[in-house]
PDB file of C-alpha atoms in Angstrom:
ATOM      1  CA  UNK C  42     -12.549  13.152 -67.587  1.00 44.00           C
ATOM      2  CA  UNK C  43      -9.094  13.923 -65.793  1.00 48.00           C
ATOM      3  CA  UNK C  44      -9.524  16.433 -62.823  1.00 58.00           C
ATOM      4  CA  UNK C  45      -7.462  19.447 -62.998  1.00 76.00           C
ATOM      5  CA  UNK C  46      -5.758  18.748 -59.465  1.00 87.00           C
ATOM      6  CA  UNK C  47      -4.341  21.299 -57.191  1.00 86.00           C
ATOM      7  CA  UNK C  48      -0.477  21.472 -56.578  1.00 88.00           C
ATOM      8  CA  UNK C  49       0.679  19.639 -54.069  1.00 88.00           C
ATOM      9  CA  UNK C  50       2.241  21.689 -51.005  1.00 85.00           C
ATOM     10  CA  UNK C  51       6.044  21.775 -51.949  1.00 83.00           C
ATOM     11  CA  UNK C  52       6.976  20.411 -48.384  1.00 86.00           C
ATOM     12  CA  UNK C  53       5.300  17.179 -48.956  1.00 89.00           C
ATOM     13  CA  UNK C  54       8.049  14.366 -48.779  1.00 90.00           C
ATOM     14  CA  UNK C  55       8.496  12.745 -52.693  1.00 90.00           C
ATOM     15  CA  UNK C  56       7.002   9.231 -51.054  1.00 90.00           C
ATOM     16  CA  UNK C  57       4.175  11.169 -49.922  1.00 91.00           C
ATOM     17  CA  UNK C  58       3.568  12.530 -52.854  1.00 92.00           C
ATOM     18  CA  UNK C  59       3.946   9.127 -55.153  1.00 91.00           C
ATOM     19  CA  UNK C  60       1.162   7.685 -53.156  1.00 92.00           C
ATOM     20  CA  UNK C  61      -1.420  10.881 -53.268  1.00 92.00           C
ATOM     21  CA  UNK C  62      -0.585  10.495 -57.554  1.00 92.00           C
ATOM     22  CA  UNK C  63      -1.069   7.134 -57.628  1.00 92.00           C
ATOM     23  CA  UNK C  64      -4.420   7.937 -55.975  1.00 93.00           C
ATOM     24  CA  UNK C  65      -5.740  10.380 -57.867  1.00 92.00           C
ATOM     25  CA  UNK C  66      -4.927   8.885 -60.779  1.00 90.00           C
ATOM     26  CA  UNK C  67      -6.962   5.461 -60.175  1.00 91.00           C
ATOM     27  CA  UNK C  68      -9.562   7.660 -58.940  1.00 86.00           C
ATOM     28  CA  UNK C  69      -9.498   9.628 -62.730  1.00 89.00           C
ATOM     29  CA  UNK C  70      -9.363   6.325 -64.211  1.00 86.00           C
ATOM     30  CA  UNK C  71     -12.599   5.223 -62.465  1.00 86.00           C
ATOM     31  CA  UNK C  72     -14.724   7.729 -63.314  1.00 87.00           C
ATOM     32  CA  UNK C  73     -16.021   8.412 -59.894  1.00 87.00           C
ATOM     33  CA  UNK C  74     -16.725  11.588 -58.109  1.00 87.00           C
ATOM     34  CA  UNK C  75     -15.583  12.293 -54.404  1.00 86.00           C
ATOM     35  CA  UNK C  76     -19.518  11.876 -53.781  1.00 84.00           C
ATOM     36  CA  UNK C  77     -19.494   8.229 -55.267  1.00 86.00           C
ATOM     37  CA  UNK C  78     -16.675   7.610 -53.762  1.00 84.00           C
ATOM     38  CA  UNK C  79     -17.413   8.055 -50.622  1.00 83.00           C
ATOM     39  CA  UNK C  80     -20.688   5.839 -51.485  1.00 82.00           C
ATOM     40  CA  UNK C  81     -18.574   3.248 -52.413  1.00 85.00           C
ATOM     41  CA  UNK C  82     -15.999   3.031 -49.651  1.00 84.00           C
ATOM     42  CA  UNK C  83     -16.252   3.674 -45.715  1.00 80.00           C
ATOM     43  CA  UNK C  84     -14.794   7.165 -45.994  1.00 83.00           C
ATOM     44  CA  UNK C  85     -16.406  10.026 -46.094  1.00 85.00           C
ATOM     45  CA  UNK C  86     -16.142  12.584 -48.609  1.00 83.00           C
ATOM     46  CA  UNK C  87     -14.003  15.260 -46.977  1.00 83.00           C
ATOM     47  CA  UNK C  88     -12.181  12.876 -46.010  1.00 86.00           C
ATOM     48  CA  UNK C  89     -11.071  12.009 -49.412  1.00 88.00           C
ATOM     49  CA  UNK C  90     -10.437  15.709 -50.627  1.00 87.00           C
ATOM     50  CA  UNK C  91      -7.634  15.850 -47.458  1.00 87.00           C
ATOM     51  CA  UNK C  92      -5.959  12.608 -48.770  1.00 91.00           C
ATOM     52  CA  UNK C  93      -5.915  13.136 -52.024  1.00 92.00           C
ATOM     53  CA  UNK C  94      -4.944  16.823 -51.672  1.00 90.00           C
ATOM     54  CA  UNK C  95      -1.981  15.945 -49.548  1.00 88.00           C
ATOM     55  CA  UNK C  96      -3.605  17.179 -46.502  1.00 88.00           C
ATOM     56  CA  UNK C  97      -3.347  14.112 -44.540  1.00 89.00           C
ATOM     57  CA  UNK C  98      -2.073  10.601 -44.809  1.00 91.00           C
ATOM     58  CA  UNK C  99      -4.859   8.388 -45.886  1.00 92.00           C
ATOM     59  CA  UNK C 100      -5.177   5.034 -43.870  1.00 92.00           C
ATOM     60  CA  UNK C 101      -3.539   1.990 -45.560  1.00 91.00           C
ATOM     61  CA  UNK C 102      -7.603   0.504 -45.379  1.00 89.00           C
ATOM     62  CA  UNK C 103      -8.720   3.504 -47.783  1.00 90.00           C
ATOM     63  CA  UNK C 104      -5.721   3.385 -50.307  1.00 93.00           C
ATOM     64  CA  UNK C 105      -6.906  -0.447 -50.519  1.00 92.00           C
ATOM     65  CA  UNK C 106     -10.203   0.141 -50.922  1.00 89.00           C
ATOM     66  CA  UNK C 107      -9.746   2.666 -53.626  1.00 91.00           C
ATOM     67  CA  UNK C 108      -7.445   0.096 -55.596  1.00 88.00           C
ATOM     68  CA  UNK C 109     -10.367  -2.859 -54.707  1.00 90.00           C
ATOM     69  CA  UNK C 110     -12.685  -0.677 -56.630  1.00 89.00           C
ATOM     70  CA  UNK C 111     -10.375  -0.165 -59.750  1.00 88.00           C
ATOM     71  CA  UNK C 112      -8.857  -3.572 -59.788  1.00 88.00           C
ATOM     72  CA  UNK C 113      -5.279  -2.456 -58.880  1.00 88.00           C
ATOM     73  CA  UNK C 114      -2.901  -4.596 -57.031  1.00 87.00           C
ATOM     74  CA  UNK C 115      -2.536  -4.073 -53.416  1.00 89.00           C
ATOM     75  CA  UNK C 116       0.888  -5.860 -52.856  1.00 89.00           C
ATOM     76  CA  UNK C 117       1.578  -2.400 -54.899  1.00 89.00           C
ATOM     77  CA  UNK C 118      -0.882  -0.255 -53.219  1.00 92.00           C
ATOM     78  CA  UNK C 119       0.429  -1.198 -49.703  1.00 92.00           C
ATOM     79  CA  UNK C 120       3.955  -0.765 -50.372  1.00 91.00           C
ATOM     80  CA  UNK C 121       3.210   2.798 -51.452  1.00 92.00           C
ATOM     81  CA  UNK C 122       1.594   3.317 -48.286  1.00 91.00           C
ATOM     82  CA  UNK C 123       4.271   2.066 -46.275  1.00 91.00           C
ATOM     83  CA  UNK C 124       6.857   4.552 -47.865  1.00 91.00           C
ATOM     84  CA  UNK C 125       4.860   7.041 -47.837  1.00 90.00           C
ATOM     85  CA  UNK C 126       3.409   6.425 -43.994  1.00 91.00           C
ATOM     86  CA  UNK C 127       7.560   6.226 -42.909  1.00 92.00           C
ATOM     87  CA  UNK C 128       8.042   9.426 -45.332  1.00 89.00           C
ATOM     88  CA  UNK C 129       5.196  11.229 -42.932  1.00 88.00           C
ATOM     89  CA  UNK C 130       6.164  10.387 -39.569  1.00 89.00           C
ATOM     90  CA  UNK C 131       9.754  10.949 -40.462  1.00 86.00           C
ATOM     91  CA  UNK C 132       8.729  14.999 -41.520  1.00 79.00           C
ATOM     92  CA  UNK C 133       5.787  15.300 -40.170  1.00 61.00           C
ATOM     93  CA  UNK C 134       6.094  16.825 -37.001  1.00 37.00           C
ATOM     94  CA  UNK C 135       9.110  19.112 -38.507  1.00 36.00           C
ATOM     95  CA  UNK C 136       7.134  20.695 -41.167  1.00 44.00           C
ATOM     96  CA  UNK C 137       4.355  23.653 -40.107  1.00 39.00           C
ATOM     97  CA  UNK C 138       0.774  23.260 -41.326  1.00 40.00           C
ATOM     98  CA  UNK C 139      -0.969  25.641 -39.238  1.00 36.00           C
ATOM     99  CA  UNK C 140      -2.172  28.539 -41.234  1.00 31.00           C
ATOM    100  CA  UNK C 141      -5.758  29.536 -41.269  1.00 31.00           C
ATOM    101  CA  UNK C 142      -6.706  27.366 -44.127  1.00 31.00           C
ATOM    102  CA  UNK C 143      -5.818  24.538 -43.379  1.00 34.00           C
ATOM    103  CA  UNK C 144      -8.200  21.907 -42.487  1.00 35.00           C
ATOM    104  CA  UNK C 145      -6.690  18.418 -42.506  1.00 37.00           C
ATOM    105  CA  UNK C 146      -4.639  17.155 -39.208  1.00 35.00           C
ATOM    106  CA  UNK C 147      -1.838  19.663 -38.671  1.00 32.00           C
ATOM    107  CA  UNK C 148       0.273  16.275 -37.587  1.00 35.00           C
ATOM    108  CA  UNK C 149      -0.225  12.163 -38.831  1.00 38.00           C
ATOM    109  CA  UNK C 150      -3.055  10.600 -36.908  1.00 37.00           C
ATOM    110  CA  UNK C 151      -2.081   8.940 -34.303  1.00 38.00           C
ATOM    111  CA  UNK C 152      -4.382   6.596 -32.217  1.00 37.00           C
ATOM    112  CA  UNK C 153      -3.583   7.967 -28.588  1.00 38.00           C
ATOM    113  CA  UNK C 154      -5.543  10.024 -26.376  1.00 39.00           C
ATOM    114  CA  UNK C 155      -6.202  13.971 -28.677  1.00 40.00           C
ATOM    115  CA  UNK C 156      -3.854  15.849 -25.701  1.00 40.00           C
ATOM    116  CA  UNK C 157      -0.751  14.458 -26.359  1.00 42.00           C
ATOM    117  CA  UNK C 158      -1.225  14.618 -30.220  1.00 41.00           C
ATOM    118  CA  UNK C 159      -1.646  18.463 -29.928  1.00 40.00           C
ATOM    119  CA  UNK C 160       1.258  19.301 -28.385  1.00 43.00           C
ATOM    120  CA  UNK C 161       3.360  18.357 -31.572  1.00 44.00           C
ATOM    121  CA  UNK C 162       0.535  20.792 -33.734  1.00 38.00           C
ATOM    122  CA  UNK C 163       1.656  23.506 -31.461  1.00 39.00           C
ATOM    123  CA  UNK C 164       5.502  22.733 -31.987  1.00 42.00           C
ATOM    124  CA  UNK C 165       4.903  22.679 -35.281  1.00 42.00           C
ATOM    125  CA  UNK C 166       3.545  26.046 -35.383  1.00 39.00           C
ATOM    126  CA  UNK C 167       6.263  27.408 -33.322  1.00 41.00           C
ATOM    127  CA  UNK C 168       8.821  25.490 -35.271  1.00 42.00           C
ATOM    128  CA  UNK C 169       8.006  27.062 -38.478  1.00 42.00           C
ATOM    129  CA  UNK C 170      10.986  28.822 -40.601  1.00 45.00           C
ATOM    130  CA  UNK C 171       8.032  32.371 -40.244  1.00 44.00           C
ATOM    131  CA  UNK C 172       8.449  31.447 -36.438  1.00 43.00           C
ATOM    132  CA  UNK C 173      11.363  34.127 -36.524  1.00 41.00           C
ATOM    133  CA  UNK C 174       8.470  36.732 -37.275  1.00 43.00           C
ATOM    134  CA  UNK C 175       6.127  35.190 -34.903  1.00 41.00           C
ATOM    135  CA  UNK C 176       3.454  37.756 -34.446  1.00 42.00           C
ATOM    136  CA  UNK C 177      -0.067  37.228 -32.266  1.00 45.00           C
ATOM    137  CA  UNK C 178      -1.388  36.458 -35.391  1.00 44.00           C
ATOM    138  CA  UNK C 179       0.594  33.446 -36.218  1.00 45.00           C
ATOM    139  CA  UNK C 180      -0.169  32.622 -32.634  1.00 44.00           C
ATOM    140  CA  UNK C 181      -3.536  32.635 -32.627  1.00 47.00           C
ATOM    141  CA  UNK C 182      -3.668  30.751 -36.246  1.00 48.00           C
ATOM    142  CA  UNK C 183      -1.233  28.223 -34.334  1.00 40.00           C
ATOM    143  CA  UNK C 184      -3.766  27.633 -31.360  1.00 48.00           C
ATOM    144  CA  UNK C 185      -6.754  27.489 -33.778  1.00 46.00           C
ATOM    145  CA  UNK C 186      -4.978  24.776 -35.364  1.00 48.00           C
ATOM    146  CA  UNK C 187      -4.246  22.815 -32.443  1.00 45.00           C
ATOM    147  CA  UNK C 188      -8.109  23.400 -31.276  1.00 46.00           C
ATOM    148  CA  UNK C 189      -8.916  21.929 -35.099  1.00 43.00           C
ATOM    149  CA  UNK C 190      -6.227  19.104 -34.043  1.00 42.00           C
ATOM    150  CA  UNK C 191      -7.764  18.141 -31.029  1.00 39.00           C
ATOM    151  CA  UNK C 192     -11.706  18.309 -31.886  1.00 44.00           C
ATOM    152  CA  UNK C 193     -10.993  16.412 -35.140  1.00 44.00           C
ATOM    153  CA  UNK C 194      -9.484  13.179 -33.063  1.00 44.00           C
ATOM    154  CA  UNK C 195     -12.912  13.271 -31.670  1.00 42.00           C
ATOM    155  CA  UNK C 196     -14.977  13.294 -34.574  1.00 43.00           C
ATOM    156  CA  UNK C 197     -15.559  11.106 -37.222  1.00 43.00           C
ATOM    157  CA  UNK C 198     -14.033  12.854 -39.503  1.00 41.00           C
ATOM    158  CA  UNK C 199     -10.370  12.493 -38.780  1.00 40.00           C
ATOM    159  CA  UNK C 200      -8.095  10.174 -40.334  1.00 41.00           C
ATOM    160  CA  UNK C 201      -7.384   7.941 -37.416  1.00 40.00           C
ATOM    161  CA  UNK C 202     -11.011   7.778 -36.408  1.00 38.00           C
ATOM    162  CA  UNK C 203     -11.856   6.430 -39.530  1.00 42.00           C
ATOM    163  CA  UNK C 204      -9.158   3.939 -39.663  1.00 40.00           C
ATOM    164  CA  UNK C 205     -10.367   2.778 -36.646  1.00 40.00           C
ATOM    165  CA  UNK C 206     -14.373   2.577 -36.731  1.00 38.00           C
ATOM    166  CA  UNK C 207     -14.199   1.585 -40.734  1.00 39.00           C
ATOM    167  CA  UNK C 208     -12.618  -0.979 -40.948  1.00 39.00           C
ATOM    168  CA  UNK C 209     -12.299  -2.299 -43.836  1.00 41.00           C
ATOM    169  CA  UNK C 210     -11.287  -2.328 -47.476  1.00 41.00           C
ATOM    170  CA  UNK C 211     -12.963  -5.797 -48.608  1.00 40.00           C
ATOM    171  CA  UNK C 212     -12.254  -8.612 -46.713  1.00 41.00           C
ATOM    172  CA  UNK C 213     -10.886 -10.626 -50.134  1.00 50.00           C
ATOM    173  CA  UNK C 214     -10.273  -9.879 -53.469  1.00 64.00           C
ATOM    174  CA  UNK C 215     -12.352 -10.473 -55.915  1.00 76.00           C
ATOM    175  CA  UNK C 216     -10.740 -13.435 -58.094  1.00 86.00           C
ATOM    176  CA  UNK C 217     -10.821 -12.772 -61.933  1.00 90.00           C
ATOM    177  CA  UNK C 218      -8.798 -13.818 -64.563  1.00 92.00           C
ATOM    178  CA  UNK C 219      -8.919 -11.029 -66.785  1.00 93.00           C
ATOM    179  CA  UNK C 220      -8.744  -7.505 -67.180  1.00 92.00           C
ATOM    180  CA  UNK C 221      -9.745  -4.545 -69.479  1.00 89.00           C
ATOM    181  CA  UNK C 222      -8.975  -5.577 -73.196  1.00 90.00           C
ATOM    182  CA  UNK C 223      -8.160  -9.239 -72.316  1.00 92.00           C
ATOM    183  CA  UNK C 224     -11.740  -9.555 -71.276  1.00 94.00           C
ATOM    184  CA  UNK C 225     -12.714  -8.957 -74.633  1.00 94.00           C
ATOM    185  CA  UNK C 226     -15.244 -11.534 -75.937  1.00 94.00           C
ATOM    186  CA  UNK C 227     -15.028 -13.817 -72.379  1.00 95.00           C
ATOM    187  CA  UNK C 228     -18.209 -14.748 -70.643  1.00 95.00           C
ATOM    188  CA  UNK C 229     -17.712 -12.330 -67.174  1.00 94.00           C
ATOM    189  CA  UNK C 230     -19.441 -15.416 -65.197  1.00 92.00           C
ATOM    190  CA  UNK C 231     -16.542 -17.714 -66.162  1.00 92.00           C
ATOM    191  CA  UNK C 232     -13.774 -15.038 -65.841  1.00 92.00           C
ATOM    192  CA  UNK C 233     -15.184 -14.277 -62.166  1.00 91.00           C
ATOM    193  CA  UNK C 234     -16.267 -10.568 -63.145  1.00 93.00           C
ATOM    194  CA  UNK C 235     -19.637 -10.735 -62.839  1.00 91.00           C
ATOM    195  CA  UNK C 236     -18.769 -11.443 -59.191  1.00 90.00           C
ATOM    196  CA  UNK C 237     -19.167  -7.704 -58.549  1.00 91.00           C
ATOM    197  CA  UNK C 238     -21.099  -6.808 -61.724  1.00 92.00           C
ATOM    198  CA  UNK C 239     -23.723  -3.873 -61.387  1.00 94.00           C
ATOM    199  CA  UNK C 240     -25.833  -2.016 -64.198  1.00 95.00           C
ATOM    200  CA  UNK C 241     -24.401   1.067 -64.972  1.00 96.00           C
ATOM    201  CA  UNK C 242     -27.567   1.831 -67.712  1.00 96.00           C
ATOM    202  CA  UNK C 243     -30.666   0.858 -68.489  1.00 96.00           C
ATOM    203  CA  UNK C 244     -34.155   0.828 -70.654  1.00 96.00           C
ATOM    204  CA  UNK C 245     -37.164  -0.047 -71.519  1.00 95.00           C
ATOM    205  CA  UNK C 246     -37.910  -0.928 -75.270  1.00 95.00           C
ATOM    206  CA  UNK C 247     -41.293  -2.567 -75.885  1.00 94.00           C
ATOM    207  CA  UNK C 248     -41.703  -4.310 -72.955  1.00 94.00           C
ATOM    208  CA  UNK C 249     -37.846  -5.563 -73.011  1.00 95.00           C
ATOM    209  CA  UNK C 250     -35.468  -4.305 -70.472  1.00 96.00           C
ATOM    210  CA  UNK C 251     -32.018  -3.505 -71.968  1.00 97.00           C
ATOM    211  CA  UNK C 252     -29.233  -3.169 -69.370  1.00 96.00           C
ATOM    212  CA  UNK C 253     -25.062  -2.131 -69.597  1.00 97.00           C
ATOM    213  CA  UNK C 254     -23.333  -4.778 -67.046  1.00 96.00           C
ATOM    214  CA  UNK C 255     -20.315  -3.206 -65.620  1.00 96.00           C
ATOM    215  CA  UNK C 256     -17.256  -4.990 -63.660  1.00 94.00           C
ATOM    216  CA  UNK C 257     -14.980  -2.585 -61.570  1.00 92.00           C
ATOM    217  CA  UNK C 258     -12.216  -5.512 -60.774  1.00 91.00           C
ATOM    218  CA  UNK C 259     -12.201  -6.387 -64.662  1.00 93.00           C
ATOM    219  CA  UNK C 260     -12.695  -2.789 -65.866  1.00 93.00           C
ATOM    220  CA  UNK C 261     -15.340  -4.895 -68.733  1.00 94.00           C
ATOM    221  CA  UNK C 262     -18.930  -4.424 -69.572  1.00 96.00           C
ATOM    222  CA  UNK C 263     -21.917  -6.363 -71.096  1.00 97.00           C
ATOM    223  CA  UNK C 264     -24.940  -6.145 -72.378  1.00 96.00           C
ATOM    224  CA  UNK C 265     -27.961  -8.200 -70.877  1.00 97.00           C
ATOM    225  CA  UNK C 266     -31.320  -8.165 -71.815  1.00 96.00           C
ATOM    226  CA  UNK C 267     -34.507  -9.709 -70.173  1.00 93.00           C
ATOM    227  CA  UNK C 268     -38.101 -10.087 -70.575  1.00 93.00           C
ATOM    228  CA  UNK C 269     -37.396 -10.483 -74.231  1.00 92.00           C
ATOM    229  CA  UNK C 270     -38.478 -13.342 -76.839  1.00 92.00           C
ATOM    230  CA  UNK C 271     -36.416 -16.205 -78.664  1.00 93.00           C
ATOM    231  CA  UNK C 272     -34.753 -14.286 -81.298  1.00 95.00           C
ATOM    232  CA  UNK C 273     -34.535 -11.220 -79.462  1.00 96.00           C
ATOM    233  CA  UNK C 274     -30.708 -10.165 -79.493  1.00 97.00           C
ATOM    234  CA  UNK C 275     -28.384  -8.462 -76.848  1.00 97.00           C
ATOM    235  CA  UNK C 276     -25.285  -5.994 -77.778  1.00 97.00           C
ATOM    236  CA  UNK C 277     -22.806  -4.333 -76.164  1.00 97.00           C
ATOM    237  CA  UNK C 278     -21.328  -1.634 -78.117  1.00 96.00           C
ATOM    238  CA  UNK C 279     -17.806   0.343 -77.233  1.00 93.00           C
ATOM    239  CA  UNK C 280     -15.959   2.764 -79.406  1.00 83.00           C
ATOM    240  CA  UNK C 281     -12.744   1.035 -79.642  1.00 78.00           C
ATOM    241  CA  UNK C 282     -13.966  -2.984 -80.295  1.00 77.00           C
ATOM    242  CA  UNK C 283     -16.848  -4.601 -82.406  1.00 88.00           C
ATOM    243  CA  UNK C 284     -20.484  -4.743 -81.283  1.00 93.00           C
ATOM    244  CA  UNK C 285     -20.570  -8.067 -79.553  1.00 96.00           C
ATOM    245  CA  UNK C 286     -23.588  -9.916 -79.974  1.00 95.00           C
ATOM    246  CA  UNK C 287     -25.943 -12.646 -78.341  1.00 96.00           C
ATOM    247  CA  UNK C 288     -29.610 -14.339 -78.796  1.00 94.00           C
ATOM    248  CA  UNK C 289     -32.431 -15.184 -76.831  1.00 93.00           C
ATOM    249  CA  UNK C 290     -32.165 -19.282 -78.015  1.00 90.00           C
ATOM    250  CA  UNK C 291     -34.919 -19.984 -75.462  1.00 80.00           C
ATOM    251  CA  UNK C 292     -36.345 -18.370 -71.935  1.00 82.00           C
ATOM    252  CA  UNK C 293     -36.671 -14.676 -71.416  1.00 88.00           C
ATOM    253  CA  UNK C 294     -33.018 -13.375 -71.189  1.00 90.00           C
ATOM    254  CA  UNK C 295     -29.804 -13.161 -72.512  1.00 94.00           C
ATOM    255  CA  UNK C 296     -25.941 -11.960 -71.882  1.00 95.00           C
ATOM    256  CA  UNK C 297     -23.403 -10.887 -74.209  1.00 96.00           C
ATOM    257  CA  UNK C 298     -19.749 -11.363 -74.085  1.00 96.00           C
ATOM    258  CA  UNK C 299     -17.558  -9.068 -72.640  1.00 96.00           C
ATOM    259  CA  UNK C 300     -15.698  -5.952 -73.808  1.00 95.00           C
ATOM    260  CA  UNK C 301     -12.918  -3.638 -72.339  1.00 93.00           C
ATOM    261  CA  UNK C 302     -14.047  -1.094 -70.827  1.00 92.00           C
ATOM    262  CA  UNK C 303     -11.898   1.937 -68.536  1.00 92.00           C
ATOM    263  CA  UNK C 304     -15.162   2.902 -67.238  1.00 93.00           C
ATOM    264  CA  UNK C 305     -18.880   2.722 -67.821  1.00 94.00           C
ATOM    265  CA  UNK C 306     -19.303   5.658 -69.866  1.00 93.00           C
ATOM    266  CA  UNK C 307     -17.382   3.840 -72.830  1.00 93.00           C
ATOM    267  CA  UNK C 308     -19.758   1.202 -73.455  1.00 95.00           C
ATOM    268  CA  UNK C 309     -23.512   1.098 -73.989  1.00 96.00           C
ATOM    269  CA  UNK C 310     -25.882  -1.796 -74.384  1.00 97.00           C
ATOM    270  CA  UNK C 311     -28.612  -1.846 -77.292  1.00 97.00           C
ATOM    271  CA  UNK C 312     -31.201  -4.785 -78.323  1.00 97.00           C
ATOM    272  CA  UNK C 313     -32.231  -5.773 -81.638  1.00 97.00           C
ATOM    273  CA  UNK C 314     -35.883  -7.474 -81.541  1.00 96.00           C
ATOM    274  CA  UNK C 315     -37.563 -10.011 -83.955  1.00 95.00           C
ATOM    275  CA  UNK C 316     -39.641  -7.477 -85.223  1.00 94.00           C
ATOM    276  CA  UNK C 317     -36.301  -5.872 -86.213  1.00 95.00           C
ATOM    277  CA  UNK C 318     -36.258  -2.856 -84.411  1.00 96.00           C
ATOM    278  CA  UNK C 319     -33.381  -1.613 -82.443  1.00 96.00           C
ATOM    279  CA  UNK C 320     -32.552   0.190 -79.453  1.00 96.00           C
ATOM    280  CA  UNK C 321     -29.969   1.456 -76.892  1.00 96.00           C
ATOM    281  CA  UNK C 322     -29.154   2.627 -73.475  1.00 96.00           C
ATOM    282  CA  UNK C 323     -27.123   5.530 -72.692  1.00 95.00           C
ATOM    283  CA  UNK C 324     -23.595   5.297 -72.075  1.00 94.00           C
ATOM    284  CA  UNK C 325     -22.665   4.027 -68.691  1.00 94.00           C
ATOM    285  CA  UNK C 326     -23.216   5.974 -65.832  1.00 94.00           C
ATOM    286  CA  UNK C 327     -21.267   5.943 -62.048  1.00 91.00           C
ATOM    287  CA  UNK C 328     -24.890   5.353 -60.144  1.00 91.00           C
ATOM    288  CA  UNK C 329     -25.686   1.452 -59.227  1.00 92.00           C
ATOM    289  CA  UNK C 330     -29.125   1.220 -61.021  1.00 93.00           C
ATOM    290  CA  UNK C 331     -31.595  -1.255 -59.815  1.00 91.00           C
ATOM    291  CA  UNK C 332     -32.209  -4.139 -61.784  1.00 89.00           C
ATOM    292  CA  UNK C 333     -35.505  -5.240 -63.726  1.00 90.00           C
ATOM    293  CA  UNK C 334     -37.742  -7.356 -61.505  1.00 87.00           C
ATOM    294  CA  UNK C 335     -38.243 -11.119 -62.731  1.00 82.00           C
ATOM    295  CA  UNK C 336     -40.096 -11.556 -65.744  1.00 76.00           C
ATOM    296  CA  UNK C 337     -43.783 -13.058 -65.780  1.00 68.00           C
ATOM    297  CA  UNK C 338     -44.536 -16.690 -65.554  1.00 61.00           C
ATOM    298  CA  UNK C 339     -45.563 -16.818 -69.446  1.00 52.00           C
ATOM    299  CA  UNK C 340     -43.798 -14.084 -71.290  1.00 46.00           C
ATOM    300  CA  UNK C 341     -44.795 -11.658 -73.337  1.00 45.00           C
ATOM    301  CA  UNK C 342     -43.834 -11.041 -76.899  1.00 48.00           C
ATOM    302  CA  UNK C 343     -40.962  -9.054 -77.296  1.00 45.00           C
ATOM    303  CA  UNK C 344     -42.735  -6.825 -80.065  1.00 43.00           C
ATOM    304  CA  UNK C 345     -45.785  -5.893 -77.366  1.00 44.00           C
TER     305      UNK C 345
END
């Protein structure tokens, strides 16, 4: 579901604000919470509400991790940056940020020593079109936000920190050869999306574990099911595409096909067993479920 997103602060430069909307919406699209997000990247959670608030500039290794995980290009993603990196710098230092709410950097990070880079928070302050009106008030908020300034180039949570102990949006891309609908009915191990596959649902039907396979890069799921019997049969089920459909021919296990898929919640996985009953999973969730341990030596009918 689409957040309802706070406006962005009308002194944001245009380039600034193309990036922070591209951001937010790949991170609707995805499905994930700031929480999971900051699970599944090297930044922390606060960190994402200032960058995708507008509060600070986010470093070029987040805005590429954030388009790793939704399979967005990052010739794209990087030039977006760049603009909106130039944008910052350019207004930046010109445009006062130090009320008593904020809490992001009251200037870009830079990655000098935290003295020099609160002297421009305190012209900033000063600078400010109120600064005509400036009252001990505004000068205290001013110094609190240079204190804020200073202490957050020493912690881990400021931007520039970050960019520089966390390295590291992947270091490739993950190659696939298909995405979202034109995954539809392609085997994800041939396509190269079960290269960062994970099970977004799972069960337990009489002794058969049923899981939903999910691809971020390919934005595709599949169904998989193991511990099961010849003629025991896999499905992954959407609500925009066919159930797609696969047997056990021999062994314990079995994948499906693939089907488009903007996030896990769309799709869920069901089995149909020899004995003819049928079950399902529940829709796709954001949490990276653990998988079913390796079926016994001699396996079991799928019935028992």
């Amino acid at each position: 579901m689409t957040n309802r997103w706070a406006h962005l602060p009308e002194s944001l430069p245009s380039d600034v604000c193309r990036l922070v909307h591209e951001l937010r919406g790949l991170k609707d699209r995805s499905g994930l919470s700031l929480h999971t997000l900051a699970q599944r990247t090297t930044f922390s959670k606060s960190s994402w509400e200032r960058y995708l608030n507008g509060k600070a500039l986010p470093p070029k290794q987040a805005v590429l991790a954030l388009g790793a995980i939704t399979g967005s290009e990052p010739a794209r993603l990087t030039a977006l940056w760049e603009d909106a990196k130039t944008a910052w710098n350019d207004s930046g230092r010109a445009t006062a940020r130090g009320t008593a709410t904020d809490t992001g950097p009251t200037v870009p990070a830079v990655h000098h020593d935290s003295a020099p880079a609160a002297r421009p928070a305190l012209l900033a302050c000063l600078s400010s079109p109120k600064g005509i009106a400036v009252t001990a008030v505004t000068l205290l908020a001013c110094s609190v936000g240079t204190a804020l300034a200073v202490r957050d180039q020493s912690s881990g949570e400021s931007a520039s920190a970050e960019a520089d102990t966390t390295v590291t949006a992947p270091a490739h891309r993950l190659e696939t050869t298909c995405f979202e609908d034109s995954c539809t009915r392609k085997d994800p191990k041939q396509t190269g999306c079960a290269g960062d596959a994970w099970t977004a649902a799972l069960t337990k039907f009489h002794g058969v574990y049923v899981e939903l396979r999910y691809s971020d890069s390919c934005k595709a799921a599949w169904g998989r099911i193991s511990w099961g019997h010849p003629g025991d049969i896999a499905e992954v089920v959407t609500g925009h595409s066919k159930p797609l459909r696969e047997q056990v021919h021999y062994d314990t296990d079995v994948y499906t096909a693939m089907a488009g898929a903007v996030t896990p919640a769309s799709a869920r996985a069901c089995t149909t067993l020899t004995t003819g009953q049928r079950a399902c999973t529940a829709p796709g969730g954001v949490e990276h479920l653990t998988e079913p341990p390796n079926p016994p030596t001699t396996p079991s009918p799928s019935g028992g």
